[in-house]
Coordinates of C-alpha atoms and ligand atoms in Angstrom, one line a residue:
M1 CA -9.0 7.6 9.3
K2 CA -5.3 8.3 9.2
R3 CA -5.1 6.5 5.9
V4 CA -7.9 8.5 4.4
V5 CA -6.1 11.7 5.4
I6 CA -2.8 10.5 3.9
A7 CA -4.6 9.5 0.6
L8 CA -6.3 12.9 0.4
L9 CA -2.9 14.6 1.0
V10 CA -1.3 12.6 -1.7
A11 CA -4.1 13.3 -4.1
L12 CA -3.8 17.0 -3.2
L13 CA -0.1 16.8 -4.1
A14 CA -0.7 14.7 -7.2
A15 CA -3.4 17.0 -8.6
P16 CA -1.1 19.9 -9.5
L17 CA 1.4 17.4 -10.9
L18 CA -1.2 15.8 -13.1
W19 CA -2.5 19.2 -14.0
G20 CA 1.0 20.2 -15.1
V21 CA 1.4 17.0 -17.1
W22 CA -1.9 17.8 -18.8
Q23 CA -0.9 21.4 -19.6
W24 CA 2.4 20.3 -20.9
S25 CA 1.1 17.5 -23.1
Y26 CA -1.7 19.8 -24.4
S27 CA 0.6 22.6 -25.3
E28 CA 3.1 20.3 -26.9
A29 CA 0.5 18.6 -29.0
L30 CA -0.9 22.1 -29.8
D31 CA 2.6 23.2 -31.0
Q32 CA 2.7 20.2 -33.4
L33 CA -0.8 20.9 -34.6
E34 CA 0.0 24.5 -35.2
V35 CA 3.0 23.7 -37.3
R36 CA 1.0 21.3 -39.3
G37 CA -1.9 23.7 -39.6
R38 CA 0.3 26.6 -40.8
G39 CA 1.8 24.3 -43.4
N40 CA -1.6 23.2 -44.6
L41 CA -2.9 26.7 -44.6
S42 CA -0.1 28.1 -46.7
L43 CA -0.4 25.1 -49.1
A44 CA -4.1 25.8 -49.5
S45 CA -3.5 29.5 -50.0
D46 CA -0.8 28.8 -52.6
R47 CA -3.1 26.4 -54.3
L48 CA -5.9 29.0 -54.5
V49 CA -3.5 31.7 -55.8
S50 CA -2.1 29.3 -58.4
Q51 CA -5.6 28.3 -59.5
F52 CA -6.3 32.0 -60.0
A53 CA -3.0 32.6 -61.8
R54 CA -4.3 31.3 -65.1
Y55 CA -7.4 33.5 -65.0
R56 CA -5.3 36.4 -63.9
Q57 CA -3.3 36.1 -67.1
L58 CA -6.4 35.9 -69.3
P59 CA -7.4 39.6 -69.2
V60 CA -3.8 40.6 -69.7
V61 CA -3.5 38.4 -72.8
L62 CA -6.8 39.5 -74.2
S63 CA -5.9 43.1 -73.8
D64 CA -3.3 42.7 -76.5
N65 CA -6.0 41.2 -78.9
P66 CA -6.4 43.7 -81.9
V67 CA -10.0 42.6 -82.3
L68 CA -10.9 43.8 -78.8
R69 CA -8.7 46.8 -79.0
D70 CA -10.5 47.9 -82.1
A71 CA -13.9 47.0 -80.8
V72 CA -13.6 49.1 -77.6
V73 CA -13.2 52.2 -79.7
R74 CA -16.2 51.3 -81.9
D75 CA -19.3 53.5 -82.0
P76 CA -21.4 52.0 -79.2
E77 CA -24.4 52.1 -81.4
E78 CA -22.8 49.5 -83.6
S79 CA -23.4 45.8 -83.1
F80 CA -21.0 44.0 -80.9
Q81 CA -22.4 40.6 -81.8
D82 CA -19.1 39.4 -83.3
I83 CA -17.4 40.3 -80.1
N84 CA -20.0 38.5 -78.0
I85 CA -19.4 35.4 -80.1
F86 CA -15.6 35.8 -79.7
L87 CA -15.8 36.2 -76.0
E88 CA -18.2 33.3 -75.6
H89 CA -15.7 31.2 -77.4
A90 CA -12.8 32.4 -75.3
A91 CA -14.8 31.7 -72.1
D92 CA -15.6 28.2 -73.3
V93 CA -12.0 27.5 -74.1
T94 CA -10.5 28.9 -70.8
G95 CA -13.3 27.8 -68.5
A96 CA -14.0 31.3 -67.4
L97 CA -17.4 32.0 -66.1
D98 CA -17.7 35.3 -68.1
I99 CA -15.5 37.7 -70.1
L100 CA -16.6 41.3 -70.4
L101 CA -15.5 44.1 -72.7
L102 CA -15.9 47.4 -70.9
D103 CA -15.7 50.9 -72.4
R104 CA -13.7 53.8 -70.8
S105 CA -16.7 54.6 -68.5
G106 CA -17.1 51.0 -67.2
T107 CA -20.1 50.1 -69.2
T108 CA -20.3 46.6 -70.7
L109 CA -20.1 46.6 -74.4
A110 CA -19.9 42.8 -75.0
A111 CA -20.0 39.7 -72.8
A112 CA -19.5 36.0 -73.1
N113 CA -22.8 35.7 -71.4
W114 CA -24.5 37.9 -73.9
R115 CA -27.4 35.4 -74.0
D116 CA -28.4 36.2 -70.4
E117 CA -30.4 39.3 -69.6
G118 CA -28.8 42.2 -67.9
F119 CA -25.1 41.8 -68.6
I120 CA -24.8 44.0 -71.6
G121 CA -24.9 47.6 -70.5
M122 CA -24.0 46.9 -66.9
N123 CA -21.7 49.5 -65.4
F124 CA -18.6 48.7 -63.4
A125 CA -17.3 52.2 -63.0
E126 CA -17.5 52.3 -59.2
R127 CA -16.1 48.8 -58.6
S128 CA -12.6 48.7 -57.2
D129 CA -11.3 46.3 -59.8
F130 CA -12.3 48.7 -62.7
V131 CA -10.9 51.6 -60.8
R132 CA -7.6 49.9 -60.4
A133 CA -7.6 48.7 -64.0
M134 CA -8.1 52.3 -65.1
N135 CA -5.1 53.2 -63.0
G136 CA -3.0 50.7 -65.0
A137 CA -2.9 47.9 -62.5
L138 CA -4.6 44.5 -62.4
G139 CA -7.8 44.8 -60.5
F140 CA -9.7 42.1 -58.6
Y141 CA -13.1 41.9 -57.1
H142 CA -15.5 39.2 -55.9
S143 CA -19.2 39.2 -56.0
Q144 CA -22.5 37.3 -56.2
E145 CA -24.9 39.6 -58.1
N146 CA -28.0 37.5 -57.8
A147 CA -29.1 34.9 -55.3
D148 CA -28.9 32.1 -57.9
D149 CA -25.7 33.3 -59.5
P150 CA -22.5 31.5 -58.9
R151 CA -19.9 33.3 -56.7
G152 CA -17.5 35.0 -59.0
F153 CA -14.0 36.4 -58.7
Y154 CA -13.1 39.1 -61.2
F155 CA -9.7 40.0 -62.7
T156 CA -9.8 43.3 -64.6
T157 CA -7.2 45.0 -66.8
A158 CA -7.1 48.0 -69.1
L159 CA -7.2 48.1 -72.9
R160 CA -4.9 50.6 -74.5
D161 CA -4.5 52.2 -77.9
D162 CA -1.3 52.3 -79.8
E163 CA -0.2 55.4 -77.9
G164 CA -0.7 53.6 -74.7
S165 CA -3.7 55.5 -73.5
I166 CA -6.4 53.6 -71.8
T167 CA -9.5 53.0 -73.9
G168 CA -11.5 50.5 -71.9
G169 CA -11.2 47.3 -69.9
I170 CA -11.4 43.6 -70.0
S171 CA -12.8 41.7 -67.0
V172 CA -12.7 37.9 -66.5
K173 CA -15.0 36.2 -64.0
V174 CA -14.0 33.0 -62.4
D175 CA -16.5 30.5 -60.9
L176 CA -15.3 29.9 -57.4
E177 CA -17.4 26.8 -57.0
V178 CA -15.4 25.1 -59.8
L179 CA -12.2 25.8 -57.8
E180 CA -13.7 24.7 -54.5
V181 CA -14.9 21.4 -55.8
Q182 CA -11.3 20.3 -56.1
W183 CA -10.6 20.7 -52.3
R184 CA -13.9 19.7 -50.8
G185 CA -12.4 16.5 -49.5
D186 CA -9.6 18.2 -47.4
P187 CA -9.7 17.0 -43.7
E188 CA -8.9 20.5 -42.5
I189 CA -11.5 23.2 -42.7
I190 CA -10.1 26.1 -44.8
F191 CA -11.9 29.2 -45.7
F192 CA -11.1 32.6 -47.1
T193 CA -12.6 35.8 -45.8
D194 CA -12.7 39.3 -47.3
A195 CA -12.3 42.6 -45.6
N196 CA -15.9 42.4 -44.3
G197 CA -15.2 39.1 -42.7
V198 CA -17.5 37.4 -45.1
I199 CA -16.5 33.8 -46.0
F200 CA -16.5 33.8 -49.7
I201 CA -14.4 30.8 -50.5
A202 CA -14.4 27.6 -48.4
N203 CA -14.0 23.9 -48.6
R204 CA -17.1 23.4 -46.5
H205 CA -20.4 24.5 -48.0
S206 CA -22.0 25.4 -44.7
L207 CA -19.4 28.1 -44.0
L208 CA -20.0 30.0 -47.2
L209 CA -21.4 33.5 -47.0
R210 CA -21.2 33.6 -43.3
V211 CA -20.1 36.8 -41.6
Y212 CA -18.3 37.4 -38.4
G213 CA -20.3 39.6 -36.1
N214 CA -23.1 41.8 -37.3
F215 CA -23.5 41.5 -41.0
D216 CA -25.9 44.4 -41.3
G217 CA -23.0 46.7 -40.6
L218 CA -20.3 45.5 -43.0
L219 CA -16.9 46.8 -42.3
A220 CA -15.8 47.8 -45.7
D221 CA -17.5 49.4 -48.6
E222 CA -19.1 47.0 -50.9
K223 CA -17.5 48.7 -53.9
E224 CA -14.2 48.1 -52.3
S225 CA -14.3 44.6 -51.1
G226 CA -17.0 42.7 -52.9
R227 CA -20.7 42.4 -53.6
Y228 CA -23.1 40.0 -52.0
V229 CA -26.8 39.3 -52.0
R230 CA -27.6 40.6 -48.6
D231 CA -30.4 38.1 -48.0
R232 CA -28.0 35.3 -48.5
L233 CA -25.5 36.4 -45.9
K234 CA -25.7 34.3 -42.7
S235 CA -24.3 35.0 -39.4
M236 CA -21.5 32.8 -38.1
F237 CA -22.9 29.9 -36.2
S238 CA -22.4 30.7 -32.6
F239 CA -18.9 30.3 -31.5
T240 CA -16.6 31.7 -28.9
A241 CA -12.9 32.1 -29.3
D242 CA -10.6 32.1 -26.4
E243 CA -6.9 32.3 -25.9
K244 CA -5.1 29.2 -24.8
F245 CA -1.3 29.0 -24.7
G246 CA -1.2 32.1 -26.8
R247 CA -3.5 30.7 -29.5
T248 CA -7.0 31.1 -30.5
R249 CA -9.4 28.3 -29.8
W250 CA -12.6 28.2 -31.7
M251 CA -15.6 26.6 -29.9
Q252 CA -19.0 26.0 -31.3
S253 CA -21.8 23.5 -31.1
G254 CA -24.6 22.8 -33.5
E255 CA -22.7 22.7 -36.8
H256 CA -21.7 19.1 -37.3
E257 CA -19.5 19.7 -40.3
I258 CA -17.3 21.8 -38.1
P259 CA -15.3 20.5 -35.1
Q260 CA -16.6 21.5 -31.7
R261 CA -13.3 22.7 -30.5
A262 CA -10.6 23.7 -33.0
L263 CA -7.4 25.6 -33.3
Y264 CA -7.9 28.7 -35.4
L265 CA -5.1 30.0 -37.6
K266 CA -5.1 32.7 -40.3
T267 CA -2.8 34.2 -42.8
P268 CA -3.3 37.4 -44.9
L269 CA -3.4 37.0 -48.7
P270 CA -3.0 40.5 -50.1
V271 CA -2.6 39.2 -53.7
I272 CA -6.4 38.5 -53.8
G273 CA -7.4 40.8 -50.9
M274 CA -8.4 38.0 -48.6
T275 CA -7.4 36.2 -45.5
G276 CA -6.8 32.5 -45.4
N277 CA -8.2 30.7 -42.3
I278 CA -7.9 27.1 -41.1
L279 CA -9.7 25.2 -38.3
L280 CA -7.9 22.2 -36.9
D281 CA -9.8 19.8 -34.7
L282 CA -8.5 19.8 -31.1
K283 CA -9.8 16.3 -30.3
P284 CA -6.5 14.5 -31.0
V285 CA -4.7 17.1 -29.0
E286 CA -7.1 16.6 -26.1
E287 CA -6.9 12.9 -26.5
Q288 CA -3.1 12.9 -26.4
A289 CA -3.1 15.2 -23.3
R290 CA -5.7 13.0 -21.6
L291 CA -3.8 9.8 -22.4
R292 CA -0.5 11.2 -21.1
T293 CA -2.2 12.5 -18.0
A294 CA -3.8 9.1 -17.5
L295 CA -0.5 7.4 -17.9
A296 CA 1.1 9.7 -15.4
A297 CA -1.7 9.1 -13.0
A298 CA -1.3 5.3 -13.5
A299 CA 2.4 5.7 -12.8
L300 CA 1.7 7.7 -9.7
V301 CA -0.8 5.1 -8.5
M302 CA 1.7 2.4 -9.1
L303 CA 4.4 4.3 -7.2
W304 CA 1.9 4.9 -4.4
L305 CA 1.0 1.3 -4.2
L306 CA 4.7 0.3 -4.2
I307 CA 5.5 2.7 -1.4
M308 CA 2.4 1.5 0.6
N309 CA 3.4 -2.1 0.1
L310 CA 6.9 -1.4 1.3
L311 CA 5.7 0.5 4.3
Q312 CA 3.1 -2.2 5.1
R313 CA 5.8 -4.9 4.9
R314 CA 8.0 -2.9 7.2
R315 CA 5.2 -2.3 9.6
T316 CA 4.2 -6.0 9.8
L317 CA 7.8 -6.9 10.4
A318 CA 8.0 -4.3 13.2
D319 CA 4.7 -5.5 14.6
R320 CA 5.7 -9.1 14.6
L321 CA 9.0 -8.3 16.4
E322 CA 7.1 -6.2 18.9
I323 CA 4.6 -9.0 19.5
E324 CA 7.4 -11.5 19.9
E325 CA 9.3 -9.3 22.3
K326 CA 6.2 -8.8 24.3
A327 CA 5.5 -12.5 24.4
T328 CA 9.0 -13.3 25.5
A329 CA 9.0 -10.7 28.2
E330 CA 5.6 -11.9 29.5
L331 CA 6.8 -15.5 29.4
E332 CA 10.0 -14.5 31.3
M333 CA 7.9 -12.6 33.8
R334 CA 5.6 -15.5 34.3
V335 CA 8.4 -17.9 34.8
A336 CA 10.0 -15.7 37.4
E337 CA 6.7 -15.2 39.1
R338 CA 5.9 -18.9 39.2
T339 CA 9.4 -19.7 40.4
A340 CA 9.0 -17.3 43.2
Q341 CA 5.6 -18.7 44.1
L342 CA 6.9 -22.3 44.0
Q343 CA 9.9 -21.4 46.1
S344 CA 7.8 -19.8 48.8
A345 CA 5.2 -22.6 48.6
N346 CA 8.1 -25.1 49.0
E347 CA 9.5 -23.3 52.0
H348 CA 6.1 -23.2 53.5
L349 CA 5.6 -26.9 52.9
V350 CA 9.0 -27.8 54.3
Q351 CA 8.1 -25.9 57.5
A352 CA 4.5 -27.4 57.6
G353 CA 6.0 -30.8 57.1
K354 CA 8.4 -30.3 59.9
L355 CA 5.6 -29.1 62.2
A356 CA 3.5 -32.1 61.2
A357 CA 6.4 -34.5 61.9
L358 CA 7.0 -32.7 65.1
G359 CA 3.4 -33.2 66.2
Q360 CA 3.5 -36.7 65.1
M361 CA 6.6 -37.3 67.1
S362 CA 5.8 -35.3 70.2
A363 CA 3.4 -38.0 71.4
G364 CA 6.0 -40.7 71.0
I365 CA 8.8 -38.5 72.4
S366 CA 6.9 -37.7 75.5
H367 CA 6.2 -41.3 75.9
E368 CA 9.9 -42.1 75.2
L369 CA 11.0 -39.5 77.8
N370 CA 8.5 -40.8 80.4
Q371 CA 9.8 -44.3 80.1
P372 CA 13.5 -43.5 81.0
L373 CA 12.3 -41.0 83.5
A374 CA 10.3 -43.7 85.3
A375 CA 13.2 -46.1 84.9
I376 CA 15.6 -43.4 86.3
Q377 CA 13.2 -42.9 89.2
S378 CA 13.1 -46.6 90.1
Y379 CA 16.9 -46.9 89.5
A380 CA 17.5 -44.0 91.8
E381 CA 15.1 -45.4 94.5
N382 CA 16.9 -48.8 94.2
A383 CA 20.3 -47.1 94.5
V384 CA 19.2 -45.4 97.7
I385 CA 18.1 -48.7 99.1
L386 CA 21.3 -50.5 97.9
L387 CA 23.4 -47.7 99.5
E388 CA 21.5 -48.1 102.8
R389 CA 22.3 -51.8 102.7
D390 CA 25.9 -51.0 101.8
R391 CA 25.7 -52.7 98.5
G392 CA 27.9 -50.0 96.9
A393 CA 28.7 -52.0 93.8
D394 CA 25.1 -52.7 92.9
A395 CA 24.2 -49.1 93.7
S396 CA 26.9 -47.8 91.4
K397 CA 25.5 -50.1 88.6
N398 CA 22.1 -48.5 89.1
L399 CA 23.7 -45.1 89.0
G400 CA 25.4 -46.0 85.7
Q401 CA 22.1 -47.0 84.3
I402 CA 20.7 -43.7 85.4
S403 CA 23.5 -41.8 83.7
S404 CA 23.1 -43.7 80.5
L405 CA 19.3 -43.1 80.5
A406 CA 19.8 -39.4 81.1
G407 CA 22.3 -39.3 78.2
R408 CA 19.8 -40.9 76.0
M409 CA 17.1 -38.4 77.1
G410 CA 19.5 -35.6 76.4
R411 CA 20.1 -36.8 72.9
I412 CA 16.4 -37.1 72.2
I413 CA 15.8 -33.6 73.4
R414 CA 18.8 -32.3 71.4
N415 CA 17.5 -33.9 68.2
L416 CA 14.1 -32.5 68.8
R417 CA 15.5 -29.0 69.2
A418 CA 17.5 -29.3 66.1
F419 CA 14.5 -30.6 64.2
A420 CA 12.1 -27.8 65.3
R421 CA 14.6 -25.1 64.2
K422 CA 13.9 -23.7 60.8
E423 CA 16.8 -24.5 58.6
G424 CA 17.5 -22.2 55.8
E425 CA 21.3 -22.4 55.6
P426 CA 23.0 -23.6 52.5
A427 CA 24.3 -27.1 52.2
T428 CA 27.4 -28.0 54.1
R429 CA 29.4 -31.1 54.7
V430 CA 27.4 -33.7 56.6
D431 CA 28.1 -37.3 57.7
L432 CA 25.3 -39.3 56.2
V433 CA 26.1 -42.2 58.6
K434 CA 25.5 -40.0 61.6
V435 CA 22.3 -38.7 60.0
V436 CA 21.0 -42.3 59.7
E437 CA 22.1 -43.0 63.3
D438 CA 20.3 -40.0 64.7
T439 CA 17.2 -40.7 62.7
L440 CA 17.1 -44.3 63.9
E441 CA 17.4 -43.0 67.4
L442 CA 14.5 -40.6 66.9
A443 CA 12.3 -43.3 65.3
G444 CA 13.5 -46.0 67.7
I445 CA 10.5 -46.1 70.0
R446 CA 8.0 -46.3 67.2
L447 CA 10.0 -49.0 65.4
R448 CA 10.2 -51.1 68.5
E449 CA 6.5 -50.5 69.2
K450 CA 5.6 -51.8 65.8
H451 CA 8.1 -54.7 66.0
V452 CA 10.0 -53.5 62.9
V453 CA 13.3 -55.2 62.4
V454 CA 15.9 -52.7 61.0
H455 CA 18.8 -54.1 59.0
W456 CA 21.2 -51.2 59.0
K457 CA 24.5 -51.9 57.2
K458 CA 26.5 -49.2 58.9
P459 CA 29.6 -48.2 57.1
A460 CA 32.8 -48.3 59.0
A461 CA 33.8 -44.8 58.2
P462 CA 31.8 -41.6 57.9
V463 CA 30.4 -40.8 54.4
F464 CA 30.4 -37.1 53.8
V465 CA 27.8 -35.5 51.5
N466 CA 26.6 -32.1 50.6
G467 CA 23.5 -31.3 52.6
G468 CA 22.0 -30.1 55.8
G469 CA 22.0 -32.5 58.7
V470 CA 18.6 -31.8 60.1
R471 CA 16.9 -31.6 56.7
L472 CA 18.5 -35.0 55.6
Q473 CA 17.4 -36.4 59.0
Q474 CA 13.8 -35.2 58.2
V475 CA 14.0 -37.0 54.8
V476 CA 15.3 -40.3 56.3
L477 CA 12.8 -40.1 59.1
N478 CA 10.0 -39.7 56.6
L479 CA 11.1 -42.7 54.6
I480 CA 11.3 -44.8 57.8
S481 CA 8.0 -43.6 59.0
N482 CA 6.3 -44.3 55.6
A483 CA 7.8 -47.8 55.6
T484 CA 6.5 -48.4 59.1
D485 CA 3.1 -47.1 58.2
A486 CA 2.9 -49.2 55.2
M487 CA 3.7 -52.4 57.1
E488 CA 1.2 -51.6 59.9
G489 CA -0.3 -54.8 61.2
Q490 CA 1.9 -57.0 59.0
D491 CA 3.8 -60.0 60.2
D492 CA 7.5 -59.8 60.2
P493 CA 7.9 -56.1 59.2
Q494 CA 11.5 -55.3 58.1
I495 CA 13.5 -52.3 56.9
W496 CA 16.8 -52.4 55.1
I497 CA 19.0 -49.3 55.2
D498 CA 22.4 -49.1 53.4
I499 CA 24.8 -46.6 52.0
S500 CA 26.8 -47.1 48.8
R501 CA 29.0 -44.9 46.8
N502 CA 30.7 -44.5 43.5
S503 CA 30.9 -41.0 41.9
A504 CA 27.8 -40.3 44.0
V505 CA 26.5 -41.4 47.4
Y506 CA 23.4 -43.5 47.5
L507 CA 21.2 -44.1 50.5
Q508 CA 18.6 -46.8 50.1
V509 CA 15.7 -47.5 52.3
R510 CA 13.7 -50.7 51.5
D511 CA 10.8 -52.4 53.3
N512 CA 8.9 -55.6 52.8
G513 CA 5.5 -53.9 52.9
P514 CA 2.8 -53.9 50.2
G515 CA 4.8 -51.6 47.9
L516 CA 3.8 -48.4 46.1
I517 CA 0.2 -48.3 44.6
D518 CA 1.1 -45.5 42.2
K519 CA 4.8 -44.8 42.1
D520 CA 4.4 -41.8 39.7
K521 CA 2.3 -39.9 42.1
I522 CA 4.0 -40.4 45.4
F523 CA 6.1 -37.2 45.1
E524 CA 3.1 -35.0 44.4
P525 CA 2.0 -32.8 47.2
F526 CA -1.1 -34.0 49.1
Y527 CA -1.0 -37.4 47.5
T528 CA -1.7 -39.9 50.2
T529 CA -3.3 -43.2 50.6
K530 CA -3.6 -42.9 54.3
P531 CA -6.8 -42.1 56.1
V532 CA -7.2 -38.3 56.4
G533 CA -7.7 -36.8 59.8
E534 CA -5.6 -39.1 61.8
G535 CA -2.8 -36.6 61.9
D536 CA -0.3 -38.5 59.8
G537 CA -1.9 -38.6 56.3
M538 CA -1.0 -35.2 54.9
G539 CA 0.5 -36.3 51.7
L540 CA 3.4 -33.8 52.1
G541 CA 6.2 -35.9 53.5
L542 CA 7.6 -37.2 50.2
S543 CA 7.1 -34.0 48.3
I544 CA 9.0 -32.1 51.0
S545 CA 11.7 -34.7 50.9
Y546 CA 11.9 -34.4 47.2
G547 CA 12.4 -30.6 47.5
I548 CA 15.0 -31.0 50.2
V549 CA 17.1 -33.5 48.3
Q550 CA 16.9 -31.4 45.2
S551 CA 18.0 -28.4 47.0
F552 CA 21.2 -30.3 47.8
G553 CA 21.7 -31.0 44.2
G554 CA 20.6 -34.6 44.7
Q555 CA 17.7 -36.9 43.6
I556 CA 15.2 -39.2 45.2
V557 CA 13.3 -42.0 43.4
G558 CA 10.9 -44.5 44.7
E559 CA 9.8 -47.8 43.2
N560 CA 8.7 -51.3 44.0
H561 CA 11.3 -54.0 44.8
R562 CA 11.3 -57.1 42.7
N563 CA 11.0 -59.2 45.9
G564 CA 8.1 -57.0 47.1
G565 CA 8.0 -53.9 49.2
A566 CA 9.0 -50.4 48.3
V567 CA 12.5 -49.1 47.8
F568 CA 13.6 -45.5 48.0
R569 CA 16.9 -44.4 46.7
I570 CA 18.5 -41.0 47.5
E571 CA 21.4 -39.8 45.4
L572 CA 23.6 -37.1 46.9
T573 CA 26.9 -35.5 45.9
P574 CA 29.8 -36.5 48.0
A575 CA 31.7 -33.8 50.0
E576 CA 35.5 -34.1 50.3
A577 CA 36.7 -35.2 53.7
V578 CA 38.6 -32.4 55.4
Ligands
ADP1 P1 1.8 -39.3 53.8 O1 2.8 -40.1 54.5 O2 1.3 -38.2 54.6 O3 0.7 -40.1 53.1 P2 3.9 -39.0 51.9 O4 4.2 -38.0 50.9 O5 5.0 -39.3 52.9 O6 2.6 -38.6 52.6 O7 3.6 -40.4 51.2 C1 2.7 -40.4 50.2 C2 2.2 -41.7 49.9 O8 3.2 -42.6 49.3 C3 1.7 -42.5 51.0 O9 0.4 -42.1 51.4 C4 1.8 -43.9 50.5 O10 0.6 -44.3 49.7 C5 3.0 -43.9 49.6 N1 4.1 -44.5 50.3 C6 5.2 -43.8 50.8 N2 6.1 -44.6 51.2 C7 5.6 -45.9 51.1 C8 6.1 -47.2 51.4 N3 7.3 -47.5 52.0 N4 5.3 -48.3 51.0 C9 4.1 -48.1 50.5 N5 3.6 -46.9 50.1 C10 4.3 -45.8 50.5

């Protein structure tokens, strides 16, 4: 939709531009055409006038002829046959259509066409050429007397006697058709009109004897301008003339010899009393204007396409950047979300694992506490009896036993309290040896119950690592419990625990159980091979341990030992001894 509107807008802007280009091209081509047309018209006019020149001289030359000068003053009753023969000969030689000898009153005395009826005795008194000749000037006139006559152009001059007074006239008639024949092939349409607007001379036959406007009411007097056979006059084929760029455009349809649209130019020719006209076909002008406009339009379209292409490229680039940005932002957001989710899930799991371990242990612990409690009771009772019997030394041994049992009970309870506390503090400096010691103490009852032999290679000095005491204890307890579970019902169950260090500190817990079934899965939450529902098979222990160790910047791996059994290795970063 937006594109359509833009395209329309551009078209709206382009339209006046193209219109301007068209106008400019048209007027420029018209200028050239006009220059050429004016040249051709003046050439054609010159040609006509020079063709006439020879005939114009003829009556002047003849007027000096003594034979004619004498003849004009002859008695009109006498024969003029010798003069007829003379004129006929003169016409043949010069190519004139007719040569007439007129008396002072304008009546024809002799004629080259004496053989044709009606010429001798014809009176020219009223015709403008004779009137002019009698006034001493060269007269001219054009006429077509009869429908079948050729169109003639007359030049008339006076005859004088020796005193110089006018005695008569000589008139030479020129056949216009003979002149026209020579320029019929001209590409431009040229015609000559008289004062009445009648086309009397033309290089196209169809134009001859056509009249502008209403030819019933001719503008000028026939005697003045020329004579026509009225029936032969035709109206101009329908045309309209309009003004374009200050020039007259001629438009017509129907006449195939004449262009449909033409530039119309004219020039006055007073020497022969006519106007020269030329019609120049406008088709090449229109074609040139069209071509230039089309070129301009093509250029505009090209420009438009170029701009569109550039814009499109910029847009796709921007789009791509935006998409990429969006994708990156979304990805980052999802990573952050997922991290937060995992963190909270991990925290929950750690706590759940603790509670599970707590539940698991509480039975054993109450059992463990009951045992020393019972022992303490019997030791105390014995001590009472021993004191009554005055066996102080034995009694004090019993009291020592009581004290040691109470100490042990205290430790168990302390561990339990520490274990149940949710530990969120950052890693601190912890003695890994003490962690193992405390864990063994916690697991002691169960290990003894299951007859597990523990090989604990206790280092002589504390080994400090980065970590949290209770959390590490949870990890180690989990490893010992898992080993114990795995070796359930097995002869000779054994666990090896040792600590080693180089740049890192390693704690290794190994058993001689059946080993790991699928060592790639053991750290996955809820992966367990233990029967579900017995309270111990949650599949969370190792995954929680994994998270704990990692939170201290360490690592935990589990695999099968080459001599059988599973081995877990915890790698921790050492903490400097203070
Ligand atoms: P759970 O103890 O609840 O099954 P854990 O994550 O602690 O969950 O252990 C996952 C699984 O790893 C156990 O079910 C067991 O199949 C395997 N596993 C762990 N420790 C040992 C071991 N020492 N020997 C054999 N298999 C073990």
